[in-house]
Coordinates of N, CA and C in Angstrom, one line a residue:
X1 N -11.4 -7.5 2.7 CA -12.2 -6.7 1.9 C -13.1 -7.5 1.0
X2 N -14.3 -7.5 1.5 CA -15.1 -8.6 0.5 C -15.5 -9.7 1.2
X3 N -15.8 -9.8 2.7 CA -15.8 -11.2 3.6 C -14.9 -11.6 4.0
X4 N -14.9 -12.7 5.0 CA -14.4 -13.1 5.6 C -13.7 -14.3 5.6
X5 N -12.5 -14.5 5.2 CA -11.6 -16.4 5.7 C -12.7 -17.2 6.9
X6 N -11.9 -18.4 6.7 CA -12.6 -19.3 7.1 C -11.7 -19.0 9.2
X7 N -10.8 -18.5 9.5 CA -10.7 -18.2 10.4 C -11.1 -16.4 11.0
X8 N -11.8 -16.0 10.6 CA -12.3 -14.7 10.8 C -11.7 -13.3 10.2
X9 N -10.6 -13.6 9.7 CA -10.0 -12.4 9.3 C -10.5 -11.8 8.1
X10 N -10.2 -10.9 7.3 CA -10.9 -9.9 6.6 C -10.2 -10.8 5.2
X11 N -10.8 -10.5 3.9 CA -10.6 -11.0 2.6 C -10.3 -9.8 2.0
X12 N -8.5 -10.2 1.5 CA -8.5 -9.2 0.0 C -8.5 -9.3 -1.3
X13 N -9.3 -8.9 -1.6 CA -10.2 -8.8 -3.4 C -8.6 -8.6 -4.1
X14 N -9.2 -9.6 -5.5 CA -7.6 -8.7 -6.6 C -9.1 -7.4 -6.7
X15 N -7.8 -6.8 -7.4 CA -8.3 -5.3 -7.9 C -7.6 -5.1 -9.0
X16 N -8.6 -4.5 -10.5 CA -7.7 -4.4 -11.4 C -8.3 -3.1 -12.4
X17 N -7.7 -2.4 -13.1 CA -7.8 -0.9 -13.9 C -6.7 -0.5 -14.5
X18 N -6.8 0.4 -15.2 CA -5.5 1.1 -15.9 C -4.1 0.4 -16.0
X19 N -4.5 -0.8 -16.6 CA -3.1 -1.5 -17.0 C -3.1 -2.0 -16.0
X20 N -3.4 -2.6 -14.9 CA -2.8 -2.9 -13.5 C -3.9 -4.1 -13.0
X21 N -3.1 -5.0 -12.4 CA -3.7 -6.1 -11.5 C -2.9 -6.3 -10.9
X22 N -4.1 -5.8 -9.5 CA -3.4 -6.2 -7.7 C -3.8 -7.2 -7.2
X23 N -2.8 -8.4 -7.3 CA -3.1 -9.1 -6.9 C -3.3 -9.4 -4.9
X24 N -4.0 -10.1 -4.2 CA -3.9 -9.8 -3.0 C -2.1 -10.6 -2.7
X25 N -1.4 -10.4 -1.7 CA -0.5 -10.9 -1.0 C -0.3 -12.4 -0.9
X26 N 0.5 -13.2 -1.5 CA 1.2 -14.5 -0.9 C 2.4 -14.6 -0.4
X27 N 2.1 -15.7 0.1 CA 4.2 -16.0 0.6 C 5.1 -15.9 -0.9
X28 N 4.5 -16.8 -1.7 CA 5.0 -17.1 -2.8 C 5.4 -16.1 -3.5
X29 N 4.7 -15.0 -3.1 CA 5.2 -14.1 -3.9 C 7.0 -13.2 -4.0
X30 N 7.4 -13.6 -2.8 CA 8.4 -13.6 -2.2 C 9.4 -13.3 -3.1
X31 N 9.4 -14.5 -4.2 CA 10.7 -14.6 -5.0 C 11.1 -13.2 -6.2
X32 N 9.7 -12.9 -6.5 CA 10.0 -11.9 -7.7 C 9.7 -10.4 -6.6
X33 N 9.0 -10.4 -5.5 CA 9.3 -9.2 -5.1 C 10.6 -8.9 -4.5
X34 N 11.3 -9.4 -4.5 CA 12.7 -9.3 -3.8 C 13.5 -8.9 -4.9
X35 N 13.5 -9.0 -6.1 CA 13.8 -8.3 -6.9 C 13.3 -7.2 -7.3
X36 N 12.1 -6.6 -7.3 CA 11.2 -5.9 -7.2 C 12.0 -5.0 -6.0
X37 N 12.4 -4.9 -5.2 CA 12.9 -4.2 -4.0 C 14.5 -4.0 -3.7
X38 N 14.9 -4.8 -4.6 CA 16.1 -5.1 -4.4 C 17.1 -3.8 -4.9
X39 N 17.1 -2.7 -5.7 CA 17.9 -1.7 -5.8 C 17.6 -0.9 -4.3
X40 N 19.3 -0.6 -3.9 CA 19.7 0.4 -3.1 C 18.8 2.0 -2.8
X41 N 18.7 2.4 -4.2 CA 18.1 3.5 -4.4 C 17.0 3.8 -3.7
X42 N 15.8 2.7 -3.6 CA 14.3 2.8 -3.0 C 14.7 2.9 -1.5
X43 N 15.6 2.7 -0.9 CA 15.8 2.8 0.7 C 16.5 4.1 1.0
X44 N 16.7 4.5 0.2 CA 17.1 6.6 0.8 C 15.7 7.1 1.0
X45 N 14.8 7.0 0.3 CA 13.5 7.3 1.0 C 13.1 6.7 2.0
X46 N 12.7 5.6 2.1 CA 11.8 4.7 3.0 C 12.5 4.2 4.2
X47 N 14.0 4.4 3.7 CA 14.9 3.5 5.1 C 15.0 2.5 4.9
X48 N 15.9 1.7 5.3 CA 15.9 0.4 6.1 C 17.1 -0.4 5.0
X49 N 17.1 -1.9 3.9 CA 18.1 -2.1 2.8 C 16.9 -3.4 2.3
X50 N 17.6 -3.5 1.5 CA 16.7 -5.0 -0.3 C 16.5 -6.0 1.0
X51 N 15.7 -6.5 1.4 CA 15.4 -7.4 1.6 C 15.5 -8.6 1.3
X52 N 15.8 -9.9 1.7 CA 16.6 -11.3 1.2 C 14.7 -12.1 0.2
X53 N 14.9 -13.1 -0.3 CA 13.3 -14.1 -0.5 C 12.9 -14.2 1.0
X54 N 14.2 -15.0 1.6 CA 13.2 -15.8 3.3 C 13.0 -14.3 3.8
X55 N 13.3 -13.0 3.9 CA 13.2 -12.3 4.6 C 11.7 -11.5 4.3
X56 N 11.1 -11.6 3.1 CA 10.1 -11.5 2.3 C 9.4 -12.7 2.8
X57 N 9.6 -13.7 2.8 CA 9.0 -14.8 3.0 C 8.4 -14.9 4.2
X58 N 9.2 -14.6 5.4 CA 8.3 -14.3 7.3 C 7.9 -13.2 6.8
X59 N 8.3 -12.4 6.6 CA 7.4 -10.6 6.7 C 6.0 -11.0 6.1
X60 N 6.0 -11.6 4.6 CA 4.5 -11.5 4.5 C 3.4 -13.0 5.0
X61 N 4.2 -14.1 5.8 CA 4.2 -14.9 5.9 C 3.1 -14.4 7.6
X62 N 3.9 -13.2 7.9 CA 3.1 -12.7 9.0 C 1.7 -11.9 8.5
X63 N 2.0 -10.7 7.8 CA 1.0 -9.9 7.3 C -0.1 -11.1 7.0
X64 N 0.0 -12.0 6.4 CA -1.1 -13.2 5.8 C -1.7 -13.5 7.5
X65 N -1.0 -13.8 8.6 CA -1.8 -13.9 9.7 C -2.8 -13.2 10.3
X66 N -2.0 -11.4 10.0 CA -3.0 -10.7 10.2 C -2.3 -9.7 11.3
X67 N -3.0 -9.0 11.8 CA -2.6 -8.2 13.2 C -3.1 -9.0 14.5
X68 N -2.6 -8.6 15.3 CA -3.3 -9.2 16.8 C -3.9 -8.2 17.3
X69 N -4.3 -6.8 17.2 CA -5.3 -6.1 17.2 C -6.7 -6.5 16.6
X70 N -7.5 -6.8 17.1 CA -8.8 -6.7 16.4 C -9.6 -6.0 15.7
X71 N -8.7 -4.8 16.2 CA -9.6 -3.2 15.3 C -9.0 -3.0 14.9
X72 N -7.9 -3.9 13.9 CA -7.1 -3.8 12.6 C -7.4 -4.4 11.6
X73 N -7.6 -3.7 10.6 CA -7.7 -5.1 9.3 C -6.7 -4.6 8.1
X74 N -5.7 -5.8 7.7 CA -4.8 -5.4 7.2 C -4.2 -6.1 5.5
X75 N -4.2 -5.0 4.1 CA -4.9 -5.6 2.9 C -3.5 -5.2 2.6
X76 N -2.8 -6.1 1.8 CA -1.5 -6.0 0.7 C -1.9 -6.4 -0.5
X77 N -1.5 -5.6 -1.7 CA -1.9 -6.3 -2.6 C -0.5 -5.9 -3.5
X78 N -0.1 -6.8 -4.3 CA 1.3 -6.9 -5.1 C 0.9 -6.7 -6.4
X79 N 1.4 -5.6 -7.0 CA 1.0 -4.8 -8.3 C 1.7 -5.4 -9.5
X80 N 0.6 -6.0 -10.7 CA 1.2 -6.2 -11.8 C 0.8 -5.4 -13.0
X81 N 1.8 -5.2 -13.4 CA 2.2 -4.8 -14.9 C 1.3 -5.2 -15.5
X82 N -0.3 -5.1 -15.9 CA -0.6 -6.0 -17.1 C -1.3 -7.1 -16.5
X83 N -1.7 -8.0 -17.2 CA -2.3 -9.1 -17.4 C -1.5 -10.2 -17.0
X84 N -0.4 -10.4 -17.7 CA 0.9 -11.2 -17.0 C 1.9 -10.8 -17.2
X85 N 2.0 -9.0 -16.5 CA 3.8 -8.5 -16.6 C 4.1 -8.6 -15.3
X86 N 5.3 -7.7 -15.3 CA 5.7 -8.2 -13.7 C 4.7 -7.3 -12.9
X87 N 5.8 -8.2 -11.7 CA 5.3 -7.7 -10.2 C 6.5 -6.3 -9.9
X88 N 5.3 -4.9 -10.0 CA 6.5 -3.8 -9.9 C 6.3 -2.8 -8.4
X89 N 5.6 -3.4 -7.9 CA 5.7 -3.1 -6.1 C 4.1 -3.4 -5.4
X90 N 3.7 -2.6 -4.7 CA 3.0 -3.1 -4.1 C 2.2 -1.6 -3.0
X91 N 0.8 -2.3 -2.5 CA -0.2 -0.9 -2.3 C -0.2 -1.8 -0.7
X92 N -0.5 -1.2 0.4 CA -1.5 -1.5 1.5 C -2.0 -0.8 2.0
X93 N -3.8 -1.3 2.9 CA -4.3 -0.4 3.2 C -4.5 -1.1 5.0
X94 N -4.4 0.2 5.8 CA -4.6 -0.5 7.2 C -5.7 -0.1 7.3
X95 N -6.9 -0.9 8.0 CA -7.9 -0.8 8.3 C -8.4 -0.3 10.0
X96 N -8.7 0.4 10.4 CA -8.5 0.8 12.1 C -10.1 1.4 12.4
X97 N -10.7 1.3 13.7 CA -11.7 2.1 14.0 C -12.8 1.4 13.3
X98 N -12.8 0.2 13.4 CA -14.5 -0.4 13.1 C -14.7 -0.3 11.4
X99 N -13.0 0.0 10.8 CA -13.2 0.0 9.4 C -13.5 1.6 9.0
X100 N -13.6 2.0 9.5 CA -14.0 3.8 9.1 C -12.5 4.4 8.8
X101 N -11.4 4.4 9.2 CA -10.4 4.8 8.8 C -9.2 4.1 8.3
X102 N -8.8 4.1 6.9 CA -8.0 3.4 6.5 C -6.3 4.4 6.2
X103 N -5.4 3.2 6.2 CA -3.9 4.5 6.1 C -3.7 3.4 5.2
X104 N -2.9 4.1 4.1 CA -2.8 4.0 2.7 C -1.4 4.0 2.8
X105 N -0.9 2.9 1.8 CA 0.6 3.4 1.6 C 1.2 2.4 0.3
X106 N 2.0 3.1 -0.1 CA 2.5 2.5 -1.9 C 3.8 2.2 -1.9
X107 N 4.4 1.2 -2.4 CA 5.7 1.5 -3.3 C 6.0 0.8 -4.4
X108 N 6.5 1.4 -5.1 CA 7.2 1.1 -6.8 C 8.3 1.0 -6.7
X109 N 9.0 0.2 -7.2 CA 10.3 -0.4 -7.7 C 11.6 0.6 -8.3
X110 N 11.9 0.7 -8.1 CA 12.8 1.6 -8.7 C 12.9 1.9 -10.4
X111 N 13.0 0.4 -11.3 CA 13.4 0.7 -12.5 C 11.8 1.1 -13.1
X112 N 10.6 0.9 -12.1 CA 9.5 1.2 -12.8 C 8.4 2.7 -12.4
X113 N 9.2 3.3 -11.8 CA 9.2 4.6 -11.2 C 9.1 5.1 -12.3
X114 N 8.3 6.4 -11.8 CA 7.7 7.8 -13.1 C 7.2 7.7 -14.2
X115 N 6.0 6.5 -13.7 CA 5.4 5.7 -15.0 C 3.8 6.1 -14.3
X116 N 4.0 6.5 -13.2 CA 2.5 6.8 -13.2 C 2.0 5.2 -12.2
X117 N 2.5 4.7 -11.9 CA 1.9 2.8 -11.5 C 1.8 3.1 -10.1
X118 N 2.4 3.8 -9.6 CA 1.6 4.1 -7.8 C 0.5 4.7 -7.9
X119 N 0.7 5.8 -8.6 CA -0.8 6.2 -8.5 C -2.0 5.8 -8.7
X120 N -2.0 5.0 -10.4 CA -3.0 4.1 -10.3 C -3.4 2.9 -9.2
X121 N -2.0 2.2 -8.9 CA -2.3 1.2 -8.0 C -3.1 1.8 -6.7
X122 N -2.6 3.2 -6.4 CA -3.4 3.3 -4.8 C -4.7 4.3 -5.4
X123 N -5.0 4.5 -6.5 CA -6.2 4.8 -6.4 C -7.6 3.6 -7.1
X124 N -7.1 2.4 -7.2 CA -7.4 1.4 -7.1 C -7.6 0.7 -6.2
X125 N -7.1 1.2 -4.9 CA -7.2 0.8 -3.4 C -8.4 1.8 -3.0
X126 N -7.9 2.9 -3.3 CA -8.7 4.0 -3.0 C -10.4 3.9 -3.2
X127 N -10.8 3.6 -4.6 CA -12.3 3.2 -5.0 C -12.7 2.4 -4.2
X128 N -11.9 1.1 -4.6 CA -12.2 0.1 -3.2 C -12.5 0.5 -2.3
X129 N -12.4 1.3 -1.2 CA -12.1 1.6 0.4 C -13.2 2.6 0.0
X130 N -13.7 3.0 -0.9 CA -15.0 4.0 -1.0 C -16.3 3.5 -1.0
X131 N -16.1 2.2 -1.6 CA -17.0 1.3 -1.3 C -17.5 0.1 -0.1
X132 N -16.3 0.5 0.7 CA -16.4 0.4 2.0 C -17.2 1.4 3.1
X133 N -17.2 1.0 4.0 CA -17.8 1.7 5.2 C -16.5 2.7 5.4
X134 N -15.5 3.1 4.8 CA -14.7 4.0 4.8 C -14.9 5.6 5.3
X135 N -14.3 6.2 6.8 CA -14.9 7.9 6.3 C -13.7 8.3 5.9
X136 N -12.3 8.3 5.8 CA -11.4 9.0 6.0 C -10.2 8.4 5.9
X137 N -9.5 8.3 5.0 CA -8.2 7.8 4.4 C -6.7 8.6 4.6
X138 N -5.8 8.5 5.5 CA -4.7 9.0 5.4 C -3.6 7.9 4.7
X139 N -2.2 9.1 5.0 CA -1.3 7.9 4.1 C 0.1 9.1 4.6
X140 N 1.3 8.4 4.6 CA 2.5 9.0 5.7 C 4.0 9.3 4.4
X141 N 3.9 10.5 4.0 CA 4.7 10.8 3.4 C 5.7 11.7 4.0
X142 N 7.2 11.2 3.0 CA 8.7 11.8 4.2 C 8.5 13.3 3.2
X143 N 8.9 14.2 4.1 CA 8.6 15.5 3.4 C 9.5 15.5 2.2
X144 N 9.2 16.2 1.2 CA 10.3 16.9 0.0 C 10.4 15.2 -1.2
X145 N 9.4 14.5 -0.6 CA 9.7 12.9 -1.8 C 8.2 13.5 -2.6
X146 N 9.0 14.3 -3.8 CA 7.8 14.6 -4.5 C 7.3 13.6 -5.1
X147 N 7.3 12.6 -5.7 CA 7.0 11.4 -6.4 C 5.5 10.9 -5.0
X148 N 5.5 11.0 -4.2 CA 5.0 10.6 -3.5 C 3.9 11.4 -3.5
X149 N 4.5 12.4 -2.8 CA 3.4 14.0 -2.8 C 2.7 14.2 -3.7
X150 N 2.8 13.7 -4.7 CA 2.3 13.6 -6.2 C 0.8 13.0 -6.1
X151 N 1.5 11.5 -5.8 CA -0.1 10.4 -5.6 C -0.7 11.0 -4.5
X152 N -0.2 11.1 -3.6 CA -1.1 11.8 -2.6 C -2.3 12.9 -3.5
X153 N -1.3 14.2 -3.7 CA -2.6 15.1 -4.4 C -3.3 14.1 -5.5
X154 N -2.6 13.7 -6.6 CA -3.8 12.8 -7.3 C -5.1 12.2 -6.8
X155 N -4.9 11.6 -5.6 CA -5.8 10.8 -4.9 C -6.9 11.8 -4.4
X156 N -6.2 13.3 -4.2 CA -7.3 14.2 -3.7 C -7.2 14.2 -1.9
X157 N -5.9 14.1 -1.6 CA -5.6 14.2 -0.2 C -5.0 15.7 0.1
X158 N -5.1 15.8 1.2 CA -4.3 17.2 1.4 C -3.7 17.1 2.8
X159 N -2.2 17.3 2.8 CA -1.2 17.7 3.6 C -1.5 18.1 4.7
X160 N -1.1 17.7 6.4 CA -1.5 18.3 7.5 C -0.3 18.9 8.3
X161 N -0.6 18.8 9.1 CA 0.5 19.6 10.0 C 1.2 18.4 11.1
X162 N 0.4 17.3 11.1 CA 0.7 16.3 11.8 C 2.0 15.5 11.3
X163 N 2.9 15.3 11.8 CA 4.4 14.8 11.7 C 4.4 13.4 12.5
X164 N 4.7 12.2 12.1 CA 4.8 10.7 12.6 C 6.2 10.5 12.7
X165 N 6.9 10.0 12.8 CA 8.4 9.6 12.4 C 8.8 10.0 11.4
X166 N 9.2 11.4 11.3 CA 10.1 12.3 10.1 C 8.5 11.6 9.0
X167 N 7.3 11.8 9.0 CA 6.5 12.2 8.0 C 5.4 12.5 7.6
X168 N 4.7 13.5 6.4 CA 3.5 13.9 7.0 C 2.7 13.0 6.8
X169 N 1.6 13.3 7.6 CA 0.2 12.8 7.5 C -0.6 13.4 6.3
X170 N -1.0 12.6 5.5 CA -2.0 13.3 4.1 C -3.3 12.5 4.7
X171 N -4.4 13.4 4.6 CA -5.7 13.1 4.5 C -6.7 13.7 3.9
X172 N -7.4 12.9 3.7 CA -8.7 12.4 2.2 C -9.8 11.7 3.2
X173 N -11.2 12.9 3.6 CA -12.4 12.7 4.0 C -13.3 12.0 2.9
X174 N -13.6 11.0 3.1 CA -14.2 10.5 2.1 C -16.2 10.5 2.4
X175 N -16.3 10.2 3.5 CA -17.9 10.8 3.9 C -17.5 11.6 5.5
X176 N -17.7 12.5 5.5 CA -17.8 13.5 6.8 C -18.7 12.8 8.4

């Protein structure tokens, strides 16, 4: 987002507003997001369990590669508290279709939940991606996770009928 690496892949911009700076994605970042992820609680929604550092460490070790699809472009950006508070989760946006459709997706940490910081963070993505060649933004919510459903409507998405793996599809036309 913003040009191109010196190997062809897409650039992501920090982004920063309402208390918040997103920084783009390192390996390094590994250490403090694993605590960041590390309560039990965040995985009754999302599935899966805390993630180890090295396990953080390949996962985004890959994302930094990129996709092997071409008609993907793929932006993480790891959300800070502030100026220099912590790191309290993290926003990505997938890019598909020549860049015209992006899927959106958030998460927050557990102890920093119901502060309002997803929302800001993904509508911080959101502007961004408006100022893109963007037409249409979705994002995959498990039904009844109102916390979620929340940023969705904030963002100005609305609820479809389309179901992915136990979740709905929210979509937000951004130019017709």
């Amino acid at each position: 987002m913003g040009g191109t690496d010196p190997v062809g892949g897409a650039i992501t911009v920090p982004l920063a507003g309402g208390g918040l700076h997103l920084e783009p994605l390192r390996v390094d970042h590994a250490a403090e997001m694993a605590g960041v992820l590390a309560d039990p609680l965040l995985y009754t929604v999302i599935g899966g369990e805390p993630p180890t550092v090295g396990e953080l460490r390949a996962r985004y070790a890959g994302q930094l590669r990129g996709p092997v699809d071409p008609d993907e472009e793929w932006h993480t950006w790891v959300v800070r508290d502030g100026d220099d508070g912590p790191l309290v989760g993290f926003v990505q946006a997938t890019l598909t279709r020549g860049g015209s459709t992006a899927e959106l997706a958030w998460v927050v940490g557990v102890p920093w939940q119901g502060r309002g910081l997803a929302g800001r963070a993904a509508a911080l993505v959101l502007a961004h991606l408006r100022g893109r060649a963007v037409r249409e933004v979705h994002a995959y919510v498990r039904p009844g996770h109102r916390a979620s459903e929340r940023v969705a409507e904030r963002l100005g998405m609305v609820r479809t009928a389309v179901q992915v793996d136990g979740e709905t599809r929210w979509r937000l036309v951004l130019r017709p």
